[in-house]
Amino acid sequence: MSLLMEALNWNYVLVTAAISSLLAQLTKVIINFIMLGKFIPERLWGAGGMPSAHSATVCAMLVATGRHCGTGSTEFALAFVLAVIVMYDAMGVRRETGEQAKLLNRMLSEWMEQESEHLPFLGDKRLKEMVGHTPIQVLTGAVFGVAIGFLMPAV
């Protein structure tokens, strides 16, 4: 516990956000293991999935900033704007990118079945499909981050 307190004294906001991110990623691995019955190491660092580690990180940062600097501070305003942008992006642009990747991968697979001997340079290339989040994944990540932000001991 003293190591945690030393880290929080060093930079309360950064450490709170980092812990929230790590815990969200670990939660994602556990949920994936329960749902699929297998350990997928990429879930430790990969984007997408439940809960949104991006949302958890920025929401923990927002709460920690409010607790440390006050909700009327410029720092809190910056953290709030960043949190909104990150969560909007996760549900919007990045989610749509993943949906497009699914469609393109399906099209490429069908095309490669028919034309593989003519295009060997494509090999088994696939676009990453899990890059964004559904609104429930973002909301869950946000609640997760807010909870971590409030559970961290104040310094």
Coordinates of C-alpha atoms in Angstrom, one line a residue:
M1 CA 0.0 0.0 0.0
S2 CA 2.9 2.4 0.7
L3 CA 4.1 1.9 -2.9
L4 CA 0.7 3.0 -4.2
M5 CA 0.7 6.0 -1.9
E6 CA 4.2 7.0 -3.1
A7 CA 3.1 6.7 -6.7
L8 CA -0.1 8.7 -6.0
N9 CA 2.0 11.4 -4.2
W10 CA 4.2 11.5 -7.3
N11 CA 1.4 12.1 -9.7
Y12 CA -2.1 11.4 -8.5
V13 CA -4.0 11.9 -11.8
L14 CA -1.6 10.0 -13.9
V15 CA -1.3 7.0 -11.6
T16 CA -5.1 6.8 -11.1
A17 CA -5.6 6.9 -14.9
A18 CA -2.9 4.2 -15.5
I19 CA -4.3 1.9 -12.8
S20 CA -7.8 2.3 -14.3
S21 CA -6.5 1.5 -17.7
L22 CA -4.6 -1.6 -16.5
L23 CA -7.6 -2.9 -14.5
A24 CA -9.9 -2.4 -17.5
Q25 CA -7.6 -4.3 -19.8
L26 CA -7.3 -7.2 -17.2
T27 CA -11.1 -7.2 -16.9
K28 CA -11.3 -7.4 -20.7
V29 CA -9.1 -10.5 -20.7
I30 CA -11.2 -12.1 -18.0
I31 CA -14.5 -11.4 -19.8
N32 CA -13.0 -12.7 -23.1
F33 CA -11.8 -15.9 -21.3
I34 CA -15.3 -16.5 -19.8
M35 CA -17.0 -15.8 -23.1
L36 CA -14.7 -17.6 -25.5
G37 CA -13.1 -20.2 -23.1
K38 CA -9.6 -19.3 -24.1
F39 CA -6.9 -16.8 -23.2
I40 CA -6.1 -14.3 -25.9
P41 CA -2.9 -12.3 -25.0
E42 CA -3.8 -9.5 -27.5
R43 CA -6.6 -8.5 -25.2
L44 CA -4.1 -7.3 -22.7
W45 CA -3.1 -4.3 -24.9
G46 CA -5.6 -4.4 -27.8
A47 CA -8.4 -1.9 -28.5
G48 CA -12.0 -2.7 -28.6
G49 CA -14.0 -5.0 -26.4
M50 CA -15.8 -4.8 -23.0
P51 CA -15.2 -2.6 -21.1
S52 CA -13.6 0.3 -23.0
A53 CA -10.2 0.8 -21.4
H54 CA -10.0 4.2 -23.2
S55 CA -13.2 5.3 -21.5
A56 CA -12.1 3.9 -18.2
T57 CA -8.8 5.7 -18.4
V58 CA -10.1 9.2 -19.3
C59 CA -13.0 8.9 -16.8
A60 CA -10.6 7.9 -14.0
M61 CA -8.4 10.8 -15.1
L62 CA -11.4 13.2 -15.0
V63 CA -12.5 12.1 -11.5
A64 CA -8.9 12.2 -10.2
T65 CA -8.4 15.7 -11.7
G66 CA -11.6 16.9 -10.1
R67 CA -10.6 15.5 -6.7
H68 CA -7.0 16.8 -6.9
C69 CA -7.4 20.1 -8.7
G70 CA -11.1 20.9 -8.1
T71 CA -14.0 20.8 -10.5
G72 CA -13.6 24.6 -11.2
S73 CA -10.0 24.2 -12.4
T74 CA -8.7 24.5 -15.9
E75 CA -7.2 21.1 -15.6
F76 CA -10.7 19.6 -14.9
A77 CA -12.1 21.4 -17.9
L78 CA -9.3 20.0 -20.1
A79 CA -9.8 16.5 -18.7
F80 CA -13.6 16.7 -19.3
V81 CA -13.2 17.8 -22.9
L82 CA -10.6 15.1 -23.6
A83 CA -12.9 12.4 -22.0
V84 CA -15.8 13.5 -24.2
I85 CA -13.7 13.4 -27.3
V86 CA -12.2 10.0 -26.6
M87 CA -15.5 8.4 -25.8
Y88 CA -17.2 9.9 -28.8
D89 CA -14.4 8.7 -31.0
A90 CA -14.5 5.2 -29.6
M91 CA -18.2 4.9 -30.4
G92 CA -18.0 6.8 -33.7
V93 CA -15.0 6.8 -36.0
R94 CA -13.2 3.8 -34.5
R95 CA -16.3 1.7 -34.3
E96 CA -17.2 2.4 -37.9
T97 CA -13.6 1.6 -38.9
G98 CA -14.0 -1.9 -37.3
E99 CA -17.3 -2.5 -39.1
Q100 CA -15.7 -1.6 -42.4
A101 CA -12.8 -3.9 -41.6
K102 CA -15.2 -6.8 -41.1
L103 CA -16.8 -6.2 -44.4
L104 CA -13.5 -5.8 -46.3
N105 CA -12.1 -8.9 -44.6
R106 CA -15.1 -10.9 -45.7
M107 CA -14.9 -9.6 -49.3
L108 CA -11.1 -10.2 -49.4
S109 CA -11.6 -13.8 -48.1
E110 CA -14.1 -14.5 -50.8
W111 CA -12.0 -12.9 -53.5
M112 CA -8.8 -14.8 -52.4
E113 CA -10.7 -18.1 -52.6
Q114 CA -11.2 -17.4 -56.3
E115 CA -8.0 -15.5 -57.2
S116 CA -5.3 -16.6 -54.8
E117 CA -2.9 -17.9 -57.4
H118 CA -3.0 -14.5 -59.2
L119 CA -2.4 -12.4 -56.1
P120 CA 0.1 -14.3 -53.8
F121 CA 1.5 -11.1 -52.3
L122 CA -1.8 -10.5 -50.4
G123 CA -1.2 -13.7 -48.4
D124 CA -3.4 -13.8 -45.3
K125 CA -3.6 -10.1 -44.7
R126 CA -6.5 -9.0 -42.6
L127 CA -7.6 -5.7 -41.3
K128 CA -8.0 -5.4 -37.5
E129 CA -11.7 -5.5 -36.8
M130 CA -11.8 -4.8 -33.0
V131 CA -10.9 -1.2 -32.8
G132 CA -14.0 0.6 -31.6
H133 CA -16.7 0.2 -29.0
T134 CA -20.4 -0.1 -28.8
P135 CA -22.2 2.5 -26.6
I136 CA -22.6 -0.1 -23.8
Q137 CA -18.9 -0.9 -23.8
V138 CA -18.1 2.8 -23.6
L139 CA -20.6 3.4 -20.8
T140 CA -19.3 0.4 -18.9
G141 CA -15.7 1.7 -19.3
A142 CA -16.8 5.1 -18.1
V143 CA -18.6 3.7 -15.0
F144 CA -15.5 1.6 -14.4
G145 CA -13.2 4.6 -14.6
V146 CA -15.4 6.8 -12.4
A147 CA -15.5 4.0 -9.8
I148 CA -11.7 3.7 -9.8
G149 CA -11.3 7.4 -9.6
F150 CA -13.4 7.6 -6.5
L151 CA -11.9 4.4 -4.9
M152 CA -8.3 5.7 -5.1
P153 CA -7.2 7.1 -1.8
A154 CA -7.0 10.9 -1.7
V155 CA -3.5 12.4 -1.2

